[in-house]
Amino acid sequence: MMSTGGLITRATALLSGDGTPVTTPREPAREAAEHELSKPMYHENDPGLFDRALRKFFDWLDDLLGAASGATPGGGLGLLVILVLVVLAVGALWWRLGTPGRITTGAGDLFADGPRSAAEHRTAAEAHATAGRWTEAVQERMRAVVRSLEERTLLDPRPGRTADEAAAEAAVSLPDHAADLRAAARTFDDVTYGGRTADADTYARLRALDLTLDRAKPLLTGPTA
């Protein structure tokens, strides 16, 4: 490829009209060179816009990592360890909270579909479990737990009650099962509002709790003399 100096000489020769190089002012010579370099024949092998942008990005990333490794104890190895820890932390949060797009601002009404008996909720839960719909099975089984406590008058029927509220109120008369009730409410919230997916083991634990509470004797409290 012709150098810039050669292009200027060629351009000045063209300006002379007879092919003899002449002394040309700087500005016309520069303009002639720029005009010559603008021709497509000189840019056939130039990298495309995407290639240039990608090259600039990697240059920027290389400078950034170089600066970070220089400021990090242990240099490049220390930076690698930090990056691994950050990835692990993000993964742990993702696993605990579920998909961000599906997270809601808070728990809602436990019985969003209207009033049904505990037996009806249990039947629905078993049907979901048989079909392998574990999330729906867990939801229906938790509703069966709370509805059963209401039917036994261990909880006052109250519209708008959340799973957490039901667990806390039921723990007053069933203190030996307080931890299991809290865990069940947390599971319900995770699969209903937190984007988590239930499985067979999750449902089995909630089903066992339902059967246990159905046979549990409440702690009776009343006015003291």
GROMACS .gro file of N, CA, C and O in nm, residues 17-111:
model
  380
   17GLY      N    1   0.043   1.935  -1.324
   17GLY     CA    2  -0.009   1.926  -1.460
   17GLY      C    3   0.085   1.853  -1.555
   17GLY      O    4   0.042   1.797  -1.654
   18ASP      N    5   0.218   1.853  -1.537
   18ASP     CA    6   0.310   1.788  -1.631
   18ASP      C    7   0.383   1.671  -1.569
   18ASP      O    8   0.478   1.616  -1.626
   19GLY      N    9   0.340   1.629  -1.447
   19GLY     CA   10   0.403   1.513  -1.385
   19GLY      C   11   0.527   1.546  -1.306
   19GLY      O   12   0.588   1.457  -1.245
   20THR      N   13   0.571   1.670  -1.305
   20THR     CA   14   0.692   1.708  -1.232
   20THR      C   15   0.656   1.755  -1.093
   20THR      O   16   0.572   1.843  -1.077
   21PRO      N   17   0.714   1.692  -0.990
   21PRO     CA   18   0.681   1.735  -0.853
   21PRO      C   19   0.713   1.882  -0.834
   21PRO      O   20   0.814   1.932  -0.882
   22VAL      N   21   0.627   1.952  -0.769
   22VAL     CA   22   0.648   2.092  -0.738
   22VAL      C   23   0.629   2.113  -0.590
   22VAL      O   24   0.572   2.029  -0.521
   23THR      N   25   0.678   2.222  -0.544
   23THR     CA   26   0.658   2.257  -0.403
   23THR      C   27   0.516   2.309  -0.386
   23THR      O   28   0.478   2.407  -0.450
   24THR      N   29   0.439   2.240  -0.302
   24THR     CA   30   0.298   2.273  -0.285
   24THR      C   31   0.273   2.317  -0.141
   24THR      O   32   0.330   2.258  -0.048
   25PRO      N   33   0.190   2.417  -0.120
   25PRO     CA   34   0.157   2.456   0.018
   25PRO      C   35   0.100   2.338   0.097
   25PRO      O   36   0.039   2.247   0.041
   26ARG      N   37   0.120   2.340   0.226
   26ARG     CA   38   0.080   2.228   0.312
   26ARG      C   39  -0.069   2.196   0.302
   26ARG      O   40  -0.107   2.079   0.293
   27GLU      N   41  -0.155   2.297   0.306
   27GLU     CA   42  -0.300   2.271   0.311
   27GLU      C   43  -0.351   2.202   0.184
   27GLU      O   44  -0.422   2.102   0.192
   28PRO      N   45  -0.318   2.252   0.064
   28PRO     CA   46  -0.362   2.180  -0.057
   28PRO      C   47  -0.307   2.038  -0.063
   28PRO      O   48  -0.375   1.946  -0.109
   29ALA      N   49  -0.184   2.019  -0.019
   29ALA     CA   50  -0.126   1.885  -0.022
   29ALA      C   51  -0.201   1.791   0.071
   29ALA      O   52  -0.226   1.675   0.038
   30ARG      N   53  -0.236   1.841   0.190
   30ARG     CA   54  -0.311   1.758   0.285
   30ARG      C   55  -0.447   1.721   0.228
   30ARG      O   56  -0.492   1.606   0.237
   31GLU      N   57  -0.516   1.818   0.168
   31GLU     CA   58  -0.648   1.792   0.111
   31GLU      C   59  -0.639   1.692  -0.003
   31GLU      O   60  -0.725   1.603  -0.018
   32ALA      N   61  -0.534   1.703  -0.084
   32ALA     CA   62  -0.516   1.608  -0.194
   32ALA      C   63  -0.493   1.468  -0.141
   32ALA      O   64  -0.545   1.369  -0.194
   33ALA      N   65  -0.414   1.457  -0.034
   33ALA     CA   66  -0.387   1.326   0.025
   33ALA      C   67  -0.513   1.266   0.085
   33ALA      O   68  -0.540   1.146   0.070
   34GLU      N   69  -0.592   1.348   0.153
   34GLU     CA   70  -0.716   1.298   0.212
   34GLU      C   71  -0.813   1.251   0.105
   34GLU      O   72  -0.882   1.151   0.119
   35HIS      N   73  -0.817   1.327  -0.007
   35HIS     CA   74  -0.905   1.287  -0.116
   35HIS      C   75  -0.863   1.153  -0.174
   35HIS      O   76  -0.945   1.067  -0.205
   36GLU      N   77  -0.732   1.135  -0.188
   36GLU     CA   78  -0.680   1.010  -0.243
   36GLU      C   79  -0.711   0.893  -0.147
   36GLU      O   80  -0.753   0.785  -0.189
   37LEU      N   81  -0.690   0.915  -0.018
   37LEU     CA   82  -0.712   0.808   0.080
   37LEU      C   83  -0.859   0.773   0.097
   37LEU      O   84  -0.891   0.666   0.149
   38SER      N   85  -0.949   0.860   0.057
   38SER     CA   86  -1.091   0.833   0.071
   38SER      C   87  -1.143   0.735  -0.034
   38SER      O   88  -1.256   0.689  -0.025
   39LYS      N   89  -1.061   0.703  -0.132
   39LYS     CA   90  -1.106   0.613  -0.237
   39LYS      C   91  -1.125   0.472  -0.182
   39LYS      O   92  -1.050   0.426  -0.096
   40PRO      N   93  -1.229   0.400  -0.228
   40PRO     CA   94  -1.260   0.266  -0.176
   40PRO      C   95  -1.146   0.167  -0.187
   40PRO      O   96  -1.134   0.075  -0.107
   41MET      N   97  -1.059   0.181  -0.285
   41MET     CA   98  -0.951   0.085  -0.306
   41MET      C   99  -0.858   0.077  -0.185
   41MET      O  100  -0.791  -0.024  -0.164
   42TYR      N  101  -0.852   0.183  -0.105
   42TYR     CA  102  -0.764   0.183   0.011
   42TYR      C  103  -0.832   0.126   0.136
   42TYR      O  104  -0.770   0.115   0.242
   43HIS      N  105  -0.960   0.092   0.129
   43HIS     CA  106  -1.034   0.050   0.249
   43HIS      C  107  -1.101  -0.087   0.233
   43HIS      O  108  -1.190  -0.122   0.309
   44GLU      N  109  -1.059  -0.161   0.131
   44GLU     CA  110  -1.121  -0.290   0.106
   44GLU      C  111  -1.101  -0.389   0.222
   44GLU      O  112  -1.186  -0.473   0.249
   45ASN      N  113  -0.987  -0.379   0.286
   45ASN     CA  114  -0.954  -0.473   0.394
   45ASN      C  115  -0.972  -0.413   0.533
   45ASN      O  116  -0.925  -0.471   0.632
   46ASP      N  117  -1.035  -0.298   0.544
   46ASP     CA  118  -1.057  -0.237   0.675
   46ASP      C  119  -1.155  -0.323   0.756
   46ASP      O  120  -1.251  -0.380   0.700
   47PRO      N  121  -1.136  -0.335   0.888
   47PRO     CA  122  -1.232  -0.408   0.971
   47PRO      C  123  -1.367  -0.337   0.974
   47PRO      O  124  -1.373  -0.214   0.965
   48GLY      N  125  -1.475  -0.415   0.986
   48GLY     CA  126  -1.609  -0.358   0.990
   48GLY      C  127  -1.635  -0.286   1.122
   48GLY      O  128  -1.554  -0.289   1.215
   49LEU      N  129  -1.753  -0.223   1.128
   49LEU     CA  130  -1.790  -0.147   1.247
   49LEU      C  131  -1.798  -0.237   1.369
   49LEU      O  132  -1.750  -0.202   1.478
   50PHE      N  133  -1.856  -0.357   1.353
   50PHE     CA  134  -1.868  -0.449   1.467
   50PHE      C  135  -1.730  -0.493   1.515
   50PHE      O  136  -1.704  -0.500   1.636
   51ASP      N  137  -1.640  -0.522   1.420
   51ASP     CA  138  -1.506  -0.566   1.458
   51ASP      C  139  -1.432  -0.456   1.533
   51ASP      O  140  -1.361  -0.482   1.632
   52ARG      N  141  -1.448  -0.331   1.487
   52ARG     CA  142  -1.380  -0.220   1.555
   52ARG      C  143  -1.437  -0.200   1.696
   52ARG      O  144  -1.362  -0.178   1.792
   53ALA      N  145  -1.571  -0.210   1.707
   53ALA     CA  146  -1.632  -0.194   1.840
   53ALA      C  147  -1.590  -0.307   1.934
   53ALA      O  148  -1.561  -0.284   2.052
   54LEU      N  149  -1.583  -0.429   1.881
   54LEU     CA  150  -1.542  -0.542   1.963
   54LEU      C  151  -1.397  -0.528   2.008
   54LEU      O  152  -1.363  -0.558   2.123
   55ARG      N  153  -1.313  -0.480   1.919
   55ARG     CA  154  -1.173  -0.460   1.954
   55ARG      C  155  -1.159  -0.353   2.063
   55ARG      O  156  -1.082  -0.370   2.158
   56LYS      N  157  -1.236  -0.246   2.052
   56LYS     CA  158  -1.230  -0.142   2.154
   56LYS      C  159  -1.281  -0.193   2.289
   56LYS      O  160  -1.228  -0.160   2.395
   57PHE      N  161  -1.386  -0.278   2.284
   57PHE     CA  162  -1.439  -0.334   2.409
   57PHE      C  163  -1.335  -0.420   2.478
   57PHE      O  164  -1.314  -0.409   2.600
   58PHE      N  165  -1.269  -0.506   2.402
   58PHE     CA  166  -1.169  -0.594   2.464
   58PHE      C  167  -1.048  -0.514   2.513
   58PHE      O  168  -0.987  -0.550   2.614
   59ASP      N  169  -1.013  -0.409   2.440
   59ASP     CA  170  -0.905  -0.322   2.490
   59ASP      C  171  -0.944  -0.258   2.623
   59ASP      O  172  -0.864  -0.252   2.716
   60TRP      N  173  -1.071  -0.211   2.630
   60TRP     CA  174  -1.119  -0.150   2.755
   60TRP      C  175  -1.123  -0.253   2.868
   60TRP      O  176  -1.083  -0.225   2.981
   61LEU      N  177  -1.171  -0.375   2.836
   61LEU     CA  178  -1.178  -0.480   2.937
   61LEU      C  179  -1.040  -0.519   2.985
   61LEU      O  180  -1.018  -0.542   3.105
   62ASP      N  181  -0.945  -0.526   2.893
   62ASP     CA  182  -0.808  -0.560   2.931
   62ASP      C  183  -0.748  -0.454   3.023
   62ASP      O  184  -0.682  -0.486   3.122
   63ASP      N  185  -0.773  -0.326   2.990
   63ASP     CA  186  -0.723  -0.218   3.076
   63ASP      C  187  -0.788  -0.223   3.214
   63ASP      O  188  -0.723  -0.203   3.317
   64LEU      N  189  -0.920  -0.252   3.216
   64LEU     CA  190  -0.992  -0.258   3.343
   64LEU      C  191  -0.941  -0.370   3.430
   64LEU      O  192  -0.914  -0.351   3.550
   65LEU      N  193  -0.926  -0.490   3.373
   65LEU     CA  194  -0.877  -0.603   3.451
   65LEU      C  195  -0.733  -0.582   3.494
   65LEU      O  196  -0.694  -0.623   3.605
   66GLY      N  197  -0.656  -0.518   3.408
   66GLY     CA  198  -0.518  -0.489   3.446
   66GLY      C  199  -0.510  -0.395   3.566
   66GLY      O  200  -0.433  -0.417   3.660
   67ALA      N  201  -0.595  -0.290   3.563
   67ALA     CA  202  -0.597  -0.196   3.675
   67ALA      C  203  -0.648  -0.263   3.802
   67ALA      O  204  -0.598  -0.241   3.911
   68ALA      N  205  -0.753  -0.349   3.786
   68ALA     CA  206  -0.809  -0.415   3.904
   68ALA      C  207  -0.712  -0.514   3.965
   68ALA      O  208  -0.699  -0.524   4.087
   69SER      N  209  -0.641  -0.590   3.880
   69SER     CA  210  -0.545  -0.687   3.935
   69SER      C  211  -0.429  -0.618   4.003
   69SER      O  212  -0.374  -0.668   4.101
   70GLY      N  213  -0.394  -0.498   3.953
   70GLY     CA  214  -0.287  -0.424   4.018
   70GLY      C  215  -0.327  -0.370   4.153
   70GLY      O  216  -0.243  -0.353   4.243
   71ALA      N  217  -0.458  -0.342   4.172
   71ALA     CA  218  -0.505  -0.287   4.299
   71ALA      C  219  -0.553  -0.395   4.395
   71ALA      O  220  -0.588  -0.365   4.508
   72THR      N  221  -0.559  -0.522   4.348
   72THR     CA  222  -0.610  -0.630   4.432
   72THR      C  223  -0.496  -0.706   4.496
   72THR      O  224  -0.399  -0.741   4.428
   73PRO      N  225  -0.503  -0.735   4.627
   73PRO     CA  226  -0.399  -0.817   4.690
   73PRO      C  227  -0.389  -0.953   4.621
   73PRO      O  228  -0.489  -1.019   4.598
   74GLY      N  229  -0.268  -0.992   4.584
   74GLY     CA  230  -0.250  -1.118   4.516
   74GLY      C  231  -0.251  -1.106   4.366
   74GLY      O  232  -0.238  -1.205   4.294
   75GLY      N  233  -0.271  -0.982   4.313
   75GLY     CA  234  -0.267  -0.961   4.170
   75GLY      C  235  -0.379  -1.031   4.097
   75GLY      O  236  -0.493  -1.034   4.141
   76GLY      N  237  -0.344  -1.091   3.982
   76GLY     CA  238  -0.445  -1.157   3.900
   76GLY      C  239  -0.514  -1.272   3.970
   76GLY      O  240  -0.635  -1.292   3.955
   77LEU      N  241  -0.439  -1.349   4.049
   77LEU     CA  242  -0.500  -1.461   4.121
   77LEU      C  243  -0.601  -1.411   4.224
   77LEU      O  244  -0.711  -1.468   4.239
   78GLY      N  245  -0.569  -1.303   4.294
   78GLY     CA  246  -0.662  -1.246   4.391
   78GLY      C  247  -0.789  -1.196   4.324
   78GLY      O  248  -0.900  -1.215   4.376
   79LEU      N  249  -0.773  -1.134   4.206
   79LEU     CA  250  -0.891  -1.087   4.133
   79LEU      C  251  -0.978  -1.204   4.090
   79LEU      O  252  -1.101  -1.198   4.098
   80LEU      N  253  -0.915  -1.314   4.047
   80LEU     CA  254  -0.992  -1.432   4.006
   80LEU      C  255  -1.071  -1.489   4.122
   80LEU      O  256  -1.188  -1.527   4.107
   81VAL      N  257  -1.010  -1.493   4.240
   81VAL     CA  258  -1.080  -1.544   4.358
   81VAL      C  259  -1.201  -1.458   4.391
   81VAL      O  260  -1.310  -1.507   4.422
   82ILE      N  261  -1.185  -1.325   4.382
   82ILE     CA  262  -1.295  -1.233   4.411
   82ILE      C  263  -1.409  -1.253   4.311
   82ILE      O  264  -1.527  -1.257   4.348
   83LEU      N  265  -1.375  -1.268   4.182
   83LEU     CA  266  -1.478  -1.290   4.081
   83LEU      C  267  -1.554  -1.419   4.105
   83LEU      O  268  -1.677  -1.424   4.091
   84VAL      N  269  -1.484  -1.525   4.145
   84VAL     CA  270  -1.550  -1.653   4.175
   84VAL      C  271  -1.645  -1.637   4.293
   84VAL      O  272  -1.758  -1.687   4.292
   85LEU      N  273  -1.602  -1.564   4.397
   85LEU     CA  274  -1.688  -1.543   4.513
   85LEU      C  275  -1.812  -1.463   4.478
   85LEU      O  276  -1.922  -1.490   4.528
   86VAL      N  277  -1.795  -1.364   4.390
   86VAL     CA  278  -1.911  -1.284   4.347
   86VAL      C  279  -2.011  -1.371   4.271
   86VAL      O  280  -2.132  -1.364   4.293
   87VAL      N  281  -1.961  -1.457   4.181
   87VAL     CA  282  -2.049  -1.546   4.105
   87VAL      C  283  -2.123  -1.641   4.199
   87VAL      O  284  -2.243  -1.665   4.184
   88LEU      N  285  -2.053  -1.695   4.298
   88LEU     CA  286  -2.117  -1.786   4.394
   88LEU      C  287  -2.224  -1.713   4.475
   88LEU      O  288  -2.331  -1.769   4.503
   89ALA      N  289  -2.197  -1.588   4.514
   89ALA     CA  290  -2.294  -1.512   4.591
   89ALA      C  291  -2.419  -1.484   4.509
   89ALA      O  292  -2.532  -1.496   4.559
   90VAL      N  293  -2.400  -1.447   4.383
   90VAL     CA  294  -2.516  -1.422   4.296
   90VAL      C  295  -2.596  -1.549   4.276
   90VAL      O  296  -2.720  -1.549   4.279
   91GLY      N  297  -2.527  -1.662   4.258
   91GLY     CA  298  -2.597  -1.789   4.242
   91GLY      C  299  -2.676  -1.827   4.366
   91GLY      O  300  -2.788  -1.878   4.357
   92ALA      N  301  -2.619  -1.801   4.484
   92ALA     CA  302  -2.689  -1.833   4.608
   92ALA      C  303  -2.815  -1.748   4.623
   92ALA      O  304  -2.920  -1.797   4.665
   93LEU      N  305  -2.805  -1.618   4.589
   93LEU     CA  306  -2.922  -1.531   4.597
   93LEU      C  307  -3.029  -1.574   4.497
   93LEU      O  308  -3.148  -1.573   4.528
   94TRP      N  309  -2.985  -1.613   4.378
   94TRP     CA  310  -3.081  -1.658   4.276
   94TRP      C  311  -3.155  -1.782   4.325
   94TRP      O  312  -3.275  -1.795   4.309
   95TRP      N  313  -3.080  -1.876   4.386
   95TRP     CA  314  -3.142  -1.999   4.434
   95TRP      C  315  -3.238  -1.970   4.549
   95TRP      O  316  -3.346  -2.029   4.558
   96ARG      N  317  -3.200  -1.878   4.637
   96ARG     CA  318  -3.283  -1.850   4.754
   96ARG      C  319  -3.407  -1.770   4.719
   96ARG      O  320  -3.517  -1.795   4.770
   97LEU      N  321  -3.394  -1.674   4.628
   97LEU     CA  322  -3.504  -1.582   4.598
   97LEU      C  323  -3.584  -1.622   4.475
   97LEU      O  324  -3.694  -1.573   4.455
   98GLY      N  325  -3.528  -1.710   4.392
   98GLY     CA  326  -3.598  -1.748   4.270
   98GLY      C  327  -3.574  -1.647   4.160
   98GLY      O  328  -3.494  -1.554   4.172
   99THR      N  329  -3.646  -1.665   4.050
   99THR     CA  330  -3.631  -1.576   3.936
   99THR      C  331  -3.677  -1.435   3.972
   99THR      O  332  -3.790  -1.416   4.015
  100PRO      N  333  -3.592  -1.332   3.954
  100PRO     CA  334  -3.628  -1.196   3.997
  100PRO      C  335  -3.757  -1.146   3.936
  100PRO      O  336  -3.834  -1.075   4.000
  101GLY      N  337  -3.784  -1.181   3.811
  101GLY     CA  338  -3.903  -1.129   3.745
  101GLY      C  339  -4.031  -1.179   3.808
  101GLY      O  340  -4.138  -1.123   3.785
  102ARG      N  341  -4.023  -1.287   3.889
  102ARG     CA  342  -4.144  -1.344   3.945
  102ARG      C  343  -4.163  -1.308   4.092
  102ARG      O  344  -4.258  -1.349   4.156
  103ILE      N  345  -4.070  -1.233   4.150
  103ILE     CA  346  -4.081  -1.197   4.291
  103ILE      C  347  -4.181  -1.084   4.308
  103ILE      O  348  -4.179  -0.985   4.237
  104THR      N  349  -4.270  -1.097   4.405
  104THR     CA  350  -4.367  -0.992   4.432
  104THR      C  351  -4.328  -0.918   4.558
  104THR      O  352  -4.236  -0.955   4.630
  105THR      N  353  -4.399  -0.812   4.587
  105THR     CA  354  -4.362  -0.726   4.699
  105THR      C  355  -4.403  -0.781   4.833
  105THR      O  356  -4.354  -0.737   4.936
  106GLY      N  357  -4.492  -0.879   4.837
  106GLY     CA  358  -4.532  -0.932   4.967
  106GLY      C  359  -4.633  -1.043   4.953
  106GLY      O  360  -4.683  -1.073   4.845
  107ALA      N  361  -4.662  -1.110   5.065
  107ALA     CA  362  -4.755  -1.221   5.065
  107ALA      C  363  -4.898  -1.169   5.054
  107ALA      O  364  -4.931  -1.061   5.098
  108GLY      N  365  -4.983  -1.252   4.992
  108GLY     CA  366  -5.121  -1.214   4.973
  108GLY      C  367  -5.214  -1.307   5.048
  108GLY      O  368  -5.174  -1.386   5.133
  109ASP      N  369  -5.342  -1.300   5.012
  109ASP     CA  370  -5.446  -1.378   5.076
  109ASP      C  371  -5.420  -1.527   5.055
  109ASP      O  372  -5.397  -1.573   4.943
  110LEU      N  373  -5.426  -1.603   5.163
  110LEU     CA  374  -5.403  -1.746   5.155
  110LEU      C  375  -5.510  -1.815   5.072
  110LEU      O  376  -5.482  -1.905   4.992
  111PHE      N  377  -5.636  -1.772   5.089
  111PHE     CA  378  -5.748  -1.833   5.018
  111PHE      C  379  -5.795  -1.738   4.907
  111PHE      O  380  -5.897  -1.672   4.918
   0.00000   0.00000   0.00000
